Structure formats: structure tokens, C-alpha cells
Tab-separated table of C-alpha atoms in Angstrom:
chain	number	residue	atom	x	y	z
A	12	MET	CA	-12.076	142.099	-91.523
A	13	VAL	CA	-8.443	142.365	-90.438
A	14	LYS	CA	-8.786	139.184	-88.427
A	15	ARG	CA	-10.179	137.296	-91.445
A	16	HIS	CA	-7.291	138.569	-93.579
A	17	ARG	CA	-4.770	137.303	-91.038
A	18	LEU	CA	-6.440	133.920	-90.874
A	19	PHE	CA	-6.401	133.723	-94.684
A	20	LEU	CA	-2.673	134.498	-94.796
A	21	ALA	CA	-2.001	131.951	-92.065
A	22	ALA	CA	-3.890	129.276	-93.996
A	23	ILE	CA	-1.878	130.042	-97.147
A	24	GLY	CA	1.372	129.832	-95.170
A	25	ALA	CA	0.410	126.477	-93.671
A	26	GLY	CA	-0.480	125.169	-97.113
A	27	LEU	CA	2.854	126.233	-98.557
A	28	LEU	CA	4.689	124.540	-95.694
A	29	ALA	CA	2.746	121.353	-96.289
A	30	LEU	CA	3.567	121.427	-99.991
A	31	THR	CA	7.244	122.022	-99.220
A	32	GLY	CA	7.220	119.076	-96.844
A	33	CYS	CA	5.637	116.872	-99.491
A	34	GLU	CA	8.257	117.868	-102.037
A	35	PHE	CA	11.042	117.095	-99.566
A	36	ASP	CA	9.658	113.672	-98.754
A	37	HIS	CA	9.179	112.797	-102.423
A	38	GLU	CA	12.438	113.982	-103.955
A	39	PRO	CA	13.051	112.233	-107.293
A	40	THR	CA	15.319	109.219	-107.026
A	41	GLY	CA	15.003	107.422	-110.340
A	42	PRO	CA	15.446	103.646	-110.608
A	43	LEU	CA	17.620	102.027	-107.947
A	44	GLN	CA	21.165	101.591	-109.245
A	45	GLN	CA	22.737	98.177	-108.602
A	46	GLU	CA	26.452	98.017	-109.297
A	47	PRO	CA	28.535	94.840	-108.799
A	48	VAL	CA	32.133	95.168	-107.637
A	49	ALA	CA	34.949	92.604	-107.935
A	50	ILE	CA	38.678	93.029	-107.363
A	51	ASP	CA	40.948	90.194	-108.464
A	52	LEU	CA	43.195	88.488	-105.945
A	53	GLY	CA	46.214	88.109	-108.199
A	54	GLN	CA	49.285	87.065	-106.192
A	55	ALA	CA	48.263	89.068	-103.112
A	56	ASP	CA	48.769	87.526	-99.699
A	57	HIS	CA	48.435	90.813	-97.773
A	58	ALA	CA	46.034	93.697	-98.322
A	59	ASN	CA	45.258	97.126	-96.933
A	60	VAL	CA	41.540	97.790	-97.351
A	61	GLU	CA	39.911	101.133	-96.516
A	62	LEU	CA	36.142	101.699	-96.673
A	63	ASP	CA	34.747	105.227	-96.239
A	64	ILE	CA	30.964	105.548	-96.037
A	65	GLY	CA	29.253	108.518	-94.421
A	66	ALA	CA	25.585	107.540	-94.766
A	67	GLY	CA	23.502	104.498	-95.556
A	68	GLU	CA	24.228	100.883	-94.654
A	69	LEU	CA	27.458	98.912	-94.793
A	70	GLY	CA	27.777	95.143	-94.568
A	71	VAL	CA	31.171	93.389	-94.576
A	72	ARG	CA	31.900	89.673	-94.182
A	73	GLY	CA	34.244	86.944	-95.400
A	74	GLY	CA	33.690	84.419	-98.166
A	75	ALA	CA	35.018	86.123	-101.309
A	76	GLN	CA	36.855	83.991	-103.870
A	77	LYS	CA	38.503	87.129	-105.208
A	78	LEU	CA	40.103	89.754	-103.004
A	79	LEU	CA	36.829	91.675	-102.734
A	80	GLU	CA	33.368	91.024	-104.138
A	81	GLY	CA	29.961	92.514	-103.581
A	82	GLN	CA	27.336	94.980	-104.720
A	83	PHE	CA	26.461	98.641	-104.279
A	84	GLU	CA	22.902	99.974	-104.279
A	85	TYR	CA	22.222	103.695	-104.612
A	86	SER	CA	19.362	105.924	-105.663
A	87	LEU	CA	21.170	108.438	-107.873
A	88	PRO	CA	23.824	107.744	-110.561
A	89	GLU	CA	26.189	110.371	-109.127
A	90	TRP	CA	26.292	108.412	-105.854
A	91	LYS	CA	28.361	105.630	-107.412
A	92	PRO	CA	31.168	104.736	-104.959
A	93	GLN	CA	34.730	105.541	-105.945
A	94	VAL	CA	36.796	102.337	-106.126
A	95	HIS	CA	40.589	102.362	-106.363
A	96	SER	CA	42.869	99.315	-106.183
A	97	SER	CA	46.482	98.475	-106.887
A	98	LEU	CA	48.737	95.430	-106.652
A	99	THR	CA	52.472	95.561	-106.024
A	100	GLY	CA	53.955	92.092	-105.867
A	101	SER	CA	52.052	90.293	-103.131
A	102	HIS	CA	50.648	93.462	-101.534
A	103	ALA	CA	47.249	94.829	-102.556
A	104	THR	CA	45.673	98.159	-101.683
A	105	VAL	CA	41.935	98.835	-101.967
A	106	THR	CA	40.095	102.077	-101.191
A	107	ILE	CA	36.355	102.580	-101.600
A	108	ARG	CA	34.881	106.007	-100.865
A	109	GLU	CA	31.426	107.499	-100.837
A	110	PRO	CA	31.225	110.591	-103.090
A	111	GLU	CA	30.432	113.944	-101.513
A	112	GLY	CA	26.970	115.445	-101.358
A	113	ILE	CA	24.896	112.397	-100.433
A	114	SER	CA	21.711	113.223	-98.535
A	115	LEU	CA	19.366	110.403	-97.603
A	116	SER	CA	15.746	111.477	-97.371
A	117	GLY	CA	12.415	110.031	-98.347
A	118	LYS	CA	12.926	106.703	-100.113
A	119	ARG	CA	16.539	107.243	-101.074
A	120	ARG	CA	18.868	104.310	-100.421
A	121	TYR	CA	22.597	103.830	-100.162
A	122	ASN	CA	23.930	100.348	-99.347
A	123	TRP	CA	27.251	98.540	-99.634
A	124	ASP	CA	27.253	94.741	-99.323
A	125	LEU	CA	30.832	93.448	-99.466
A	126	GLU	CA	32.774	90.204	-99.024
A	127	LEU	CA	36.527	89.907	-98.407
A	128	ASN	CA	38.884	86.987	-98.984
A	129	ASP	CA	39.446	84.776	-95.917
A	130	LYS	CA	43.011	83.765	-96.818
A	131	VAL	CA	44.613	87.180	-97.297
A	132	LEU	CA	46.214	88.919	-94.307
A	133	LEU	CA	44.200	92.101	-93.794
A	134	ASP	CA	44.793	95.562	-92.417
A	135	LEU	CA	41.234	96.864	-92.475
A	136	ALA	CA	40.136	100.476	-91.900
A	137	LEU	CA	36.484	101.500	-91.850
A	138	ASN	CA	35.156	105.044	-91.551
A	139	CYS	CA	31.415	105.052	-90.869
A	140	GLY	CA	29.350	108.213	-90.446
A	141	ALA	CA	25.668	108.460	-89.638
A	142	GLY	CA	24.619	105.111	-91.071
A	143	GLN	CA	24.631	101.530	-89.850
A	144	ALA	CA	27.487	99.069	-90.205
A	145	ARG	CA	27.305	95.306	-89.710
A	146	LEU	CA	30.843	93.896	-89.722
A	147	ASP	CA	31.118	90.086	-89.540
A	148	LEU	CA	34.899	89.729	-89.490
A	149	GLY	CA	35.435	86.526	-87.515
A	150	ASP	CA	36.333	84.417	-90.580
A	151	LEU	CA	38.941	86.846	-91.910
A	152	ASP	CA	42.711	86.674	-91.437
A	153	LEU	CA	43.118	89.931	-89.539
A	154	ARG	CA	46.245	91.777	-88.487
A	155	ASN	CA	44.753	95.149	-87.667
A	156	VAL	CA	41.206	96.556	-87.652
A	157	THR	CA	40.444	100.258	-87.201
A	158	VAL	CA	36.880	101.553	-87.063
A	159	HIS	CA	35.981	105.263	-86.869
A	160	MET	CA	32.287	105.948	-86.351
A	161	GLY	CA	30.180	109.093	-86.155
A	162	ALA	CA	26.535	109.260	-85.146
A	163	GLY	CA	25.610	105.846	-86.492
A	164	GLN	CA	25.594	102.290	-85.175
A	165	VAL	CA	28.371	99.737	-85.547
A	166	ASP	CA	28.000	96.025	-84.814
A	167	LEU	CA	31.461	94.474	-84.920
A	168	ASP	CA	31.363	90.666	-84.759
A	169	LEU	CA	34.795	89.083	-84.246
A	170	ARG	CA	33.536	85.621	-83.305
A	171	GLY	CA	35.601	83.036	-85.153
A	172	HIS	CA	38.846	81.062	-84.884
A	173	PRO	CA	41.806	83.405	-85.480
A	174	THR	CA	45.223	81.847	-85.972
A	175	ARG	CA	47.374	84.915	-85.218
A	176	ASP	CA	47.462	87.851	-82.811
A	177	TYR	CA	45.695	90.999	-83.975
A	178	ASP	CA	44.669	94.473	-82.817
A	179	VAL	CA	41.284	96.184	-82.991
A	180	SER	CA	40.593	99.883	-82.428
A	181	VAL	CA	37.115	101.442	-82.364
A	182	SER	CA	36.609	105.173	-81.895
A	183	GLY	CA	33.458	107.182	-82.253
A	184	GLY	CA	31.308	110.141	-81.435
A	185	VAL	CA	27.633	109.966	-80.532
A	186	GLY	CA	26.830	106.549	-81.968
A	187	GLN	CA	26.537	103.067	-80.507
A	188	ALA	CA	29.229	100.400	-80.822
A	189	THR	CA	28.754	96.713	-80.013
A	190	VAL	CA	31.768	94.384	-80.151
A	191	HIS	CA	31.356	90.584	-80.040
A	192	LEU	CA	34.602	88.896	-78.954
A	193	PRO	CA	36.032	85.587	-80.228
A	194	GLN	CA	36.111	82.515	-77.986
A	195	GLY	CA	39.187	80.486	-77.058
A	196	VAL	CA	41.677	83.342	-77.433
A	197	GLY	CA	43.310	85.739	-74.989
A	198	ILE	CA	41.523	89.083	-74.754
A	199	ARG	CA	42.767	92.405	-73.426
A	200	ALA	CA	40.334	95.291	-73.753
A	201	GLU	CA	40.476	98.981	-72.952
A	202	ALA	CA	37.265	100.984	-73.041
A	203	HIS	CA	37.019	104.720	-72.482
A	204	GLY	CA	33.949	106.858	-73.011
A	205	GLY	CA	33.032	110.498	-72.641
A	206	LEU	CA	29.478	110.944	-71.410
A	207	GLY	CA	28.264	107.604	-72.700
A	208	SER	CA	27.901	104.235	-71.011
A	209	ILE	CA	30.360	101.334	-71.123
A	210	ASP	CA	29.082	97.783	-70.644
A	211	VAL	CA	31.642	94.952	-70.591
A	212	SER	CA	30.581	91.337	-70.021
A	213	GLY	CA	32.675	88.183	-69.703
A	214	LEU	CA	35.960	89.948	-68.878
A	215	GLU	CA	37.581	90.800	-65.551
A	216	LYS	CA	38.440	94.352	-64.589
A	217	ARG	CA	42.181	94.703	-63.952
A	218	GLY	CA	43.333	98.227	-63.233
A	219	ASP	CA	42.503	100.410	-66.219
A	220	HIS	CA	41.623	97.552	-68.559
A	221	TYR	CA	39.772	94.228	-68.879
A	222	GLU	CA	41.140	90.739	-69.504
A	223	ASN	CA	40.033	87.141	-69.693
A	224	SER	CA	41.908	84.265	-68.061
A	225	LEU	CA	43.516	83.250	-71.372
A	226	TYR	CA	45.314	86.500	-72.073
A	227	ASP	CA	49.076	85.991	-72.440
A	228	ASN	CA	48.578	82.229	-71.991
A	229	ALA	CA	46.793	81.401	-75.252
A	230	LYS	CA	48.375	80.776	-78.654
A	231	VAL	CA	46.356	83.694	-80.033
A	232	ASN	CA	45.713	87.018	-78.304
A	233	MET	CA	43.505	89.892	-79.367
A	234	ARG	CA	43.967	93.448	-78.107
A	235	LEU	CA	40.940	95.755	-78.243
A	236	ARG	CA	40.763	99.487	-77.641
A	237	VAL	CA	37.424	101.309	-77.706
A	238	GLU	CA	37.018	105.054	-77.263
A	239	GLY	CA	33.609	106.692	-77.394
A	240	GLY	CA	32.246	110.223	-77.214
A	241	ILE	CA	28.760	110.453	-75.784
A	242	GLY	CA	27.490	107.210	-77.225
A	243	GLU	CA	27.170	103.668	-75.860
A	244	ILE	CA	29.885	100.989	-75.869
A	245	ARG	CA	29.057	97.320	-75.413
A	246	ILE	CA	31.737	94.601	-75.308
A	247	ILE	CA	30.367	91.067	-75.211
A	248	ASP	CA	32.517	87.974	-74.571
């Protein structure tokens, strides 16, 4: 009799756990919110742009007629990104932040799809958490790019035809970073990792860094510094 009672209690407990799991997987989301974003160019010829996204997916590329254009998609109204911009003379500042408290589970979605102007000189800072970031920056007029990543994946594509020297810094924790380098420019790269792997192709090892044959001899040079935690770093020429 005691054994049957224990089995009955165990069955009830398993059922409650199953119901809890179902509730977690089917949390209410409501209709998918789609919010366009557009920031006018004005007289800006230089911009500082900062993008802070902790979860979800981020896509950034060139091609905007304005300073910044694109669309946000998110499952709950309170997840609307916080957009701040200002223009002082020819200098623009743009900051877009993910609000606190976002938890992606079940069918919840959180995506940023953004375009930046190709003609404006950019200092670009991106803070990516546990999501995925696809950054196609080769068509942009870059001066400085800084990427901080957490446990997610970052694909940084710099393939294009830059007309000025610029610096790129990528630092991260347990995620994976892949950097595609531009052709026809001088490249100097430093890559340091904790417990993770570092894979560099197309560059020659010279002391504590990597270079191609064009570095310091080309009209345009790019300096790259990558620091990882326990993730994987791939640099592809």
C-alpha cells in the first residue's frame, strides 16, 4: 500500500513538471512587433554609433540613404529598443540599446536589421551578448570598430575597398568570432586567446603578431586586435 502511494505521488510530481515545462515553452508572446527606424543624415560627415544588444540577432551592413535605417522585430511591446541620436554641426551620435529583462524562450524573437550610410566616417561600437551578429562592414567608411561579445557568435566581414587606414578591436568571452579581412590593403593582426583556439589564414607570423606583405607598403592599412576568453577566433584573409 505504501509503495502504491509513493508511485502515485511520483506520477503526480512528474505530471506537474511536464505541465510546468509546457507553460515555459509556450509563454505568451502576442503578435510580433515590427518597428522601422530611420535617423536623418543632416549635415553629418562623421558619426559615433553604438549598438548594445544582449540577446537575439543583429545584422548590420551599408547602403542607407539616411544616416541609419532599418527595422526591429520583437515579441513583446516592452522590448522596444531605446534609440537616442543627436547632431552637433557635422558630428552625429547614435546609441541604440536593448531594454533590460529580455529572456528569449519558446517562440520569442528579438532581431535588429540595420543599414548605415556608406559616405559618413564612422566610429562604430557594438556590444553583443548571447545572440548572433552578422556585421557586413566592408562598404562603410570606417575609422574605428570595436566589438565586445559574450557567449554568442560574431561574423565580422570587412571585405571591401577602404580608402583610409582604420583600426578594429574584437574582444569576447566564450563565444566564437570570425573576421574576414579586406583584400589589397596592408594588414597587421594581433590575436590572443585564453583557453580557446586561434586560427589565422593568409597572414605570416612575425613575432607576437601577423602581417601580410602589403603592411606599411600599401596606401591603406588596417590594424586588427582580437582577444578571446575560452572561445574560438578565426581570422581569414
